[in-house]
Short mmCIF file of C-alpha atoms in Angstrom, two decimals:
data_model
loop_
_atom_site.label_atom_id
_atom_site.label_comp_id
_atom_site.label_asym_id
_atom_site.label_seq_id
_atom_site.Cartn_x
_atom_site.Cartn_y
_atom_site.Cartn_z
CA MET A 4 -34.55 -39.72 -89.61
CA LYS A 5 -34.10 -36.07 -90.28
CA TYR A 6 -31.14 -35.08 -92.50
CA PHE A 7 -29.35 -31.70 -92.58
CA SER A 8 -28.48 -29.98 -95.80
CA ILE A 9 -24.86 -29.32 -96.66
CA GLU A 10 -25.49 -25.62 -96.03
CA LYS A 11 -26.80 -26.24 -92.50
CA LYS A 12 -23.91 -28.63 -91.76
CA LEU A 13 -21.48 -25.90 -92.79
CA GLN A 14 -23.21 -23.34 -90.57
CA PHE A 15 -23.10 -25.73 -87.62
CA THR A 16 -19.38 -26.41 -88.14
CA ILE A 17 -18.61 -22.67 -88.27
CA PHE A 18 -20.60 -22.15 -85.04
CA ILE A 19 -18.57 -24.84 -83.20
CA CYS A 20 -15.29 -23.35 -84.42
CA LEU A 21 -16.27 -19.84 -83.31
CA LEU A 22 -17.30 -21.20 -79.90
CA PHE A 23 -13.94 -22.95 -79.47
CA ILE A 24 -11.99 -19.79 -80.46
CA SER A 25 -14.02 -17.73 -78.00
CA CYS A 26 -13.18 -20.11 -75.14
CA GLN A 27 -9.50 -20.05 -76.06
CA ASN A 28 -9.40 -16.22 -76.08
CA GLY A 29 -10.97 -16.11 -72.61
CA GLN A 30 -8.01 -17.95 -71.09
CA PRO A 31 -4.26 -17.42 -71.74
CA LYS A 32 -2.57 -20.15 -73.73
CA ASN A 33 -0.97 -22.87 -71.61
CA SER A 34 -2.26 -21.15 -68.44
CA PRO A 35 -4.06 -23.24 -65.81
CA GLN A 36 -7.53 -22.20 -64.74
CA LYS A 37 -7.46 -19.69 -61.84
CA ASP A 38 -7.98 -21.30 -58.44
CA THR A 39 -10.50 -18.90 -56.94
CA THR A 40 -10.83 -21.02 -53.77
CA ALA A 41 -7.10 -20.75 -52.95
CA ASP A 42 -7.11 -17.01 -53.65
CA SER A 43 -10.12 -16.53 -51.43
CA LEU A 44 -8.44 -18.41 -48.57
CA ALA A 45 -5.24 -16.38 -48.98
CA ALA A 46 -7.20 -13.13 -48.94
CA SER A 47 -9.09 -14.22 -45.83
CA LYS A 48 -5.85 -15.15 -44.08
CA LYS A 49 -4.27 -11.78 -44.95
CA LYS A 50 -7.32 -9.92 -43.67
CA ALA A 51 -7.29 -11.93 -40.43
CA GLU A 52 -3.61 -11.10 -39.93
CA GLN A 53 -4.32 -7.39 -40.48
CA ILE A 54 -7.16 -7.48 -37.95
CA ALA A 55 -5.02 -9.35 -35.42
CA LYS A 56 -2.24 -6.81 -35.80
CA ALA A 57 -4.65 -3.93 -35.30
CA GLU A 58 -6.13 -5.38 -32.11
CA PRO A 59 -4.06 -4.79 -28.95
CA LYS A 60 -2.42 -7.89 -27.53
CA THR A 61 -3.35 -9.18 -24.10
CA ALA A 62 -1.49 -11.42 -21.67
CA GLU A 63 -3.23 -14.42 -23.25
CA ASP A 64 -1.53 -13.65 -26.59
CA ILE A 65 1.97 -13.74 -25.09
CA LYS A 66 3.88 -17.01 -25.33
CA ILE A 67 6.82 -17.58 -22.98
CA THR A 68 9.28 -20.44 -23.36
CA LYS A 69 12.53 -21.19 -21.55
CA GLU A 70 15.95 -21.48 -23.16
CA LEU A 71 18.30 -20.49 -20.36
CA GLN A 72 21.65 -18.98 -21.29
CA TYR A 73 22.69 -18.43 -17.66
CA THR A 74 22.16 -21.55 -15.53
CA LYS A 75 23.68 -20.79 -12.11
CA TYR A 76 21.41 -20.37 -9.07
CA THR A 77 18.35 -20.94 -11.26
CA LEU A 78 15.03 -20.79 -9.41
CA GLU A 79 11.91 -22.78 -10.23
CA ASP A 80 8.62 -21.13 -11.23
CA THR A 81 7.55 -21.55 -7.60
CA TYR A 82 9.92 -22.24 -4.73
CA PRO A 83 9.84 -22.38 -0.92
CA TYR A 84 10.93 -19.44 1.19
CA LYS A 85 10.83 -19.87 4.97
CA ASP A 86 7.22 -20.76 5.82
CA THR A 87 5.76 -19.57 2.53
CA VAL A 88 6.14 -19.97 -1.23
CA ARG A 89 7.59 -17.49 -3.69
CA GLN A 90 7.16 -17.42 -7.43
CA PHE A 91 7.82 -15.79 -10.78
CA GLN A 92 4.65 -13.87 -11.56
CA TRP A 93 4.38 -14.97 -15.18
CA ASP A 94 0.80 -13.68 -15.61
CA LYS A 95 1.84 -10.20 -14.52
CA ILE A 96 4.99 -10.42 -16.63
CA LYS A 97 2.90 -11.39 -19.68
CA GLU A 98 0.77 -8.28 -19.16
CA LYS A 99 3.89 -6.12 -19.23
CA LEU A 100 5.24 -7.89 -22.32
CA ALA A 101 1.91 -7.40 -24.12
CA PHE A 102 2.11 -3.70 -23.28
CA ILE A 103 5.65 -3.55 -24.70
CA GLU A 104 4.52 -5.16 -27.96
CA ASN A 105 1.48 -2.89 -28.22
CA PHE A 106 3.27 0.42 -27.81
CA GLN A 107 5.73 -0.62 -30.52
CA ASP A 108 2.94 -1.40 -33.02
CA GLY A 109 3.57 1.49 -35.40
CA GLU A 110 6.31 3.99 -36.12
CA SER A 111 7.45 6.25 -33.27
CA ILE A 112 10.42 8.35 -32.28
CA TYR A 113 11.42 7.41 -28.75
CA GLY A 114 13.13 9.36 -26.02
CA VAL A 115 14.06 8.90 -22.38
CA LEU A 116 13.72 11.36 -19.50
CA GLN A 117 17.11 12.02 -17.91
CA ASN A 118 18.33 13.92 -14.87
CA TYR A 119 20.78 11.62 -13.09
CA GLN A 120 22.05 13.37 -9.94
CA ASN A 121 20.38 16.56 -11.24
CA SER A 122 22.98 16.72 -14.01
CA ASN A 123 20.52 18.60 -16.24
CA GLY A 124 19.46 21.01 -13.52
CA GLU A 125 17.16 20.68 -10.53
CA ALA A 126 13.55 20.57 -11.62
CA PRO A 127 11.42 23.60 -10.63
CA THR A 128 9.16 23.26 -7.62
CA ILE A 129 5.59 22.32 -8.53
CA PRO A 130 2.44 23.76 -6.93
CA ASN A 131 1.11 21.79 -3.95
CA PHE A 132 4.29 19.77 -3.53
CA LYS A 133 4.81 17.47 -0.57
CA ARG A 134 7.84 17.53 1.72
CA ASP A 135 8.69 14.61 3.99
CA SER A 136 10.47 14.62 7.34
CA TYR A 137 13.80 14.36 5.52
CA LYS A 138 13.03 17.53 3.50
CA ARG A 139 12.53 15.61 0.26
CA VAL A 140 10.11 17.22 -2.17
CA ALA A 141 7.69 15.04 -4.17
CA ASP A 142 4.60 15.50 -6.34
CA SER A 143 1.10 14.17 -5.64
CA LEU A 144 2.03 10.82 -7.22
CA GLY A 145 5.04 10.38 -4.95
CA THR A 146 7.71 11.09 -7.58
CA GLU A 147 10.57 12.94 -5.95
CA ARG A 148 11.97 16.16 -7.33
CA TYR A 149 15.58 15.02 -6.97
CA GLN A 150 16.85 13.50 -10.24
CA ALA A 151 13.44 14.09 -11.89
CA SER A 152 12.34 15.93 -15.03
CA PRO A 153 9.61 18.60 -14.91
CA LEU A 154 6.43 17.77 -16.83
CA TYR A 155 4.36 20.76 -17.97
CA ARG A 156 0.76 20.69 -19.10
CA ILE A 157 0.43 21.56 -22.79
CA GLY A 158 0.70 25.33 -23.21
CA GLU A 159 1.68 25.96 -19.57
CA THR A 160 4.92 27.94 -19.26
CA LYS A 161 5.19 28.91 -15.62
CA LEU A 162 5.31 25.82 -13.40
CA PRO A 163 5.37 22.07 -14.07
CA ALA A 164 2.44 19.95 -12.89
CA ILE A 165 4.29 16.75 -11.92
CA TYR A 166 7.73 15.16 -12.08
CA GLY A 167 8.97 12.46 -14.43
CA LYS A 168 11.34 9.78 -13.19
CA ASP A 169 14.80 9.48 -14.65
CA GLY A 170 14.73 6.60 -17.13
CA TRP A 171 11.07 6.84 -18.09
CA LEU A 172 10.35 6.09 -21.76
CA VAL A 173 8.45 8.57 -23.96
CA LYS A 174 7.35 9.01 -27.57
CA LEU A 175 8.24 12.35 -29.13
CA GLN A 176 5.25 14.25 -30.51
CA SER A 177 7.23 17.28 -31.74
CA SER A 178 10.70 18.13 -32.99
CA ASP A 179 13.48 17.59 -30.46
CA THR A 180 15.05 20.88 -31.56
CA LEU A 181 12.40 22.94 -29.78
CA LYS A 182 13.06 24.44 -26.36
CA ARG A 183 10.17 22.38 -25.07
CA ILE A 184 9.47 18.97 -26.53
CA LYS A 185 5.96 17.54 -26.61
CA VAL A 186 6.04 13.95 -25.41
CA GLU A 187 3.58 11.12 -24.93
CA GLY A 188 4.30 8.96 -21.92
CA VAL A 189 5.02 5.26 -22.37
CA SER A 190 6.20 4.57 -18.82
CA PHE A 191 3.51 6.92 -17.53
CA ASN A 192 0.22 8.44 -18.67
CA GLY A 193 -0.56 11.60 -20.57
CA THR A 194 0.91 14.04 -23.06
CA TRP A 195 3.24 16.70 -21.67
CA GLU A 196 5.85 19.29 -22.54
CA VAL A 197 9.39 18.87 -21.23
CA PRO A 198 12.36 21.26 -21.51
CA LYS A 199 14.72 19.93 -24.14
CA ARG A 200 17.67 19.35 -21.78
CA TYR A 201 15.71 16.67 -19.87
CA VAL A 202 14.99 14.49 -22.93
CA LYS A 203 17.44 12.27 -24.75
CA THR A 204 16.23 11.21 -28.19
CA ILE A 205 16.66 7.50 -28.87
CA GLY A 206 15.27 7.47 -32.40
CA ASP A 207 12.76 5.51 -34.48
CA SER A 208 14.83 2.45 -35.37
CA VAL A 209 15.21 0.94 -31.90
CA LYS A 210 13.33 -2.28 -31.09
CA PHE A 211 12.81 -3.07 -27.44
CA ASP A 212 13.11 -6.85 -27.64
CA GLN A 213 15.22 -7.46 -24.55
CA VAL A 214 14.02 -7.00 -20.97
CA ALA A 215 14.99 -7.68 -17.38
CA VAL A 216 12.08 -8.11 -14.96
CA VAL A 217 12.67 -7.41 -11.26
CA ASP A 218 10.07 -8.54 -8.71
CA VAL A 219 10.30 -6.56 -5.45
CA THR A 220 7.69 -8.77 -3.76
CA ASN A 221 9.32 -12.12 -4.48
CA GLN A 222 12.89 -10.79 -4.60
CA ASN A 223 13.81 -12.37 -7.92
CA ILE A 224 14.86 -11.34 -11.42
CA CYS A 225 14.47 -12.88 -14.87
CA THR A 226 15.71 -11.86 -18.30
CA LEU A 227 13.86 -12.39 -21.58
CA ASP A 228 14.41 -11.93 -25.33
CA LYS A 229 11.76 -11.47 -28.03
CA THR A 230 12.38 -13.99 -30.82
CA GLU A 231 10.42 -15.59 -33.65
CA LYS A 232 9.19 -18.12 -31.06
CA GLY A 233 7.82 -15.38 -28.85
CA TRP A 234 9.40 -14.34 -25.55
CA VAL A 235 12.21 -16.60 -24.36
CA VAL A 236 13.48 -16.71 -20.77
CA ARG A 237 17.27 -16.54 -20.51
CA SER A 238 17.76 -16.55 -16.72
CA MET A 239 15.77 -16.90 -13.46
CA ASN A 240 17.64 -15.81 -10.34
CA PRO A 241 17.38 -14.55 -6.77
CA ALA A 242 17.85 -10.82 -6.21
CA THR A 243 17.74 -8.26 -3.41
CA THR A 244 16.05 -4.90 -3.95
CA GLY A 245 16.01 -1.53 -2.16
CA ARG A 246 14.69 -1.09 1.37
CA HIS A 247 12.92 1.83 3.01
CA LYS A 248 15.47 3.32 5.40
CA PRO A 249 15.69 7.06 4.74
CA PRO A 250 17.51 9.22 4.21
CA HIS A 251 20.07 6.97 2.50
CA ALA A 252 18.20 3.77 1.51
CA GLN A 253 15.10 3.78 -0.70
CA GLU A 254 12.84 1.20 -2.27
CA THR A 255 13.52 0.15 -5.85
CA PRO A 256 10.82 2.03 -7.82
CA THR A 257 8.32 0.04 -9.83
CA GLY A 258 7.60 0.76 -13.48
CA ILE A 259 9.17 0.52 -16.94
CA PHE A 260 12.61 2.08 -17.37
CA VAL A 261 15.21 2.35 -20.11
CA LEU A 262 18.61 0.93 -19.24
CA GLN A 263 20.92 3.92 -19.64
CA GLN A 264 24.45 3.25 -18.44
CA HIS A 265 27.01 0.50 -17.80
CA LYS A 266 29.81 0.61 -15.25
CA SER A 267 32.22 -2.28 -14.71
CA LYS A 268 32.60 -0.94 -11.15
CA MET A 269 30.06 1.34 -9.51
CA PHE A 270 31.84 2.98 -6.57
CA TYR A 271 29.68 4.09 -3.65
CA PHE A 272 30.12 6.34 -0.62
CA LYS A 273 29.78 5.45 3.01
CA ASP A 274 26.38 6.73 4.14
CA GLY A 275 26.41 10.41 4.98
CA THR A 276 29.98 10.98 3.75
CA LYS A 277 31.98 11.59 0.59
CA SER A 278 34.33 8.75 1.42
CA ILE A 279 34.34 5.82 -1.01
CA GLU A 280 33.42 2.69 0.93
CA GLY A 281 33.49 0.13 -1.85
CA TYR A 282 32.10 -0.84 -5.25
CA ALA A 283 29.47 -2.98 -6.92
CA PRO A 284 30.66 -4.97 -9.97
CA TYR A 285 28.97 -5.10 -13.38
CA ALA A 286 26.48 -2.31 -12.74
CA SER A 287 23.71 -1.45 -15.24
CA ARG A 288 21.82 1.74 -14.35
CA PHE A 289 18.14 2.09 -15.22
CA THR A 290 16.79 4.96 -13.09
CA ALA A 291 18.41 7.62 -10.91
CA GLY A 292 20.90 5.77 -8.68
CA ALA A 293 19.32 2.33 -9.20
CA TYR A 294 21.55 -0.28 -10.82
CA ILE A 295 21.36 -4.00 -11.46
CA HIS A 296 24.71 -5.11 -10.07
CA GLY A 297 26.70 -7.85 -8.36
CA VAL A 298 27.47 -8.41 -4.68
CA PRO A 299 28.85 -5.19 -3.12
CA VAL A 300 32.51 -5.23 -2.08
CA ASN A 301 33.13 -3.05 0.98
CA ASN A 302 36.68 -2.29 -0.09
CA PRO A 303 37.52 -0.10 -3.11
CA ASN A 304 40.42 -2.42 -3.94
CA GLY A 305 38.80 -5.70 -2.91
CA LYS A 306 38.14 -8.75 -5.06
CA ILE A 307 34.75 -9.51 -6.52
CA THR A 308 32.50 -11.67 -4.35
CA GLU A 309 30.43 -14.16 -6.36
CA TYR A 310 27.44 -14.84 -4.11
CA SER A 311 25.72 -13.78 -0.90
CA SER A 312 23.34 -15.83 1.20
CA THR A 313 21.13 -12.73 1.57
CA LEU A 314 20.18 -12.78 -2.11
CA GLY A 315 16.52 -13.55 -2.61
CA THR A 316 15.60 -12.87 1.02
CA ILE A 317 14.41 -9.38 1.99
CA PRO A 318 15.08 -5.87 0.61
CA ARG A 319 18.52 -4.73 1.78
CA SER A 320 20.03 -2.37 -0.78
CA HIS A 321 19.93 1.42 -1.10
CA MET A 322 17.76 1.28 -4.26
CA CYS A 323 19.71 -1.08 -6.47
CA VAL A 324 19.02 -4.68 -7.46
CA ARG A 325 21.71 -7.00 -6.14
CA ASN A 326 22.52 -10.22 -7.98
CA ALA A 327 25.11 -12.93 -7.92
CA SER A 328 28.09 -11.21 -9.51
CA SER A 329 28.24 -13.62 -12.45
CA HIS A 330 24.56 -13.03 -13.17
CA ALA A 331 25.12 -9.27 -12.96
CA GLN A 332 27.90 -9.78 -15.50
CA PHE A 333 25.50 -11.75 -17.71
CA VAL A 334 23.00 -8.84 -17.61
CA TYR A 335 25.83 -6.34 -18.11
CA LYS A 336 27.15 -8.07 -21.25
CA ARG A 337 23.83 -8.88 -22.92
CA SER A 338 22.10 -5.52 -22.40
CA LYS A 339 22.61 -2.36 -24.44
CA ASP A 340 22.19 1.27 -23.47
CA PHE A 341 18.87 2.71 -24.66
CA GLN A 342 17.82 -0.60 -26.23
CA THR A 343 17.03 -2.68 -23.14
CA LEU A 344 14.07 -2.22 -20.80
CA VAL A 345 14.01 -2.90 -17.07
CA ILE A 346 10.55 -3.70 -15.71
CA VAL A 347 10.09 -3.56 -11.94
CA ILE A 348 6.90 -5.22 -10.65
CA ASP A 349 5.49 -5.75 -7.18
#
């Protein structure tokens, strides 16, 4: 057996002590060893979330659940109508909801095009306009001049190229103090310049998390809220939209609009006159003269009618969206000016 000298034993002891001190200095006192696996998983999760946020959502990413807050006259997802079947077009609605989430991914200053009853001035005539048999002027896309905003190509100062519908949503790309504001369309395509008086600035703090969806094909309406659970359906009801019967009755236009105005009673004229014929209760205006409202009362002093058997049948109104009056009241109370979107699909 080989024996070590006292000197070598001392050297070995010093070596062990130095090794122990070195290990202790490499790790804080009373601190557990770092869990690199957990940190790696957390970093991977964070990166995945960042990638998911950067990628545009599709209809498949949208989750819709039902927690109805208004339960009268509720329709099923599909339901019989005469010799056919009608439905709520959830796939198409999901596409619109995905679009709404995508355009809000990032900071923006929003505005809305406004020219209700030409209150901000009749839009200039565009080149190559179209005029129908009722002398109505429209652009190549079919947007009428009446109650519209003029949209100019960037740098063009003489004539607008097309018209923008009252209630269309935009993102401001320049200061709203300029005579002409540069806007990016949300409800429509392209970047344009619009005279200041036709644009109402909404701001950068608004969150569009409440919508009403009107289906002109199936003659129904649903309301939804964006929550932590995703999009939640609050009501599913029959409705009646606008019919094509010029010069007084027009179809309810499709698209995405900002709800702009509330009226407890929306009085209307008898066709072709300035005589008040009656009123529609709980009216919420979203574009031009189009309101979501209750059953019309053909008497300015008459009592509110709750329901009509024509709801959910065929287009009958002048442009508006008729509802049961209590459902119109539900929409009226829950929605807010310039914070609620109305989506009209076909």
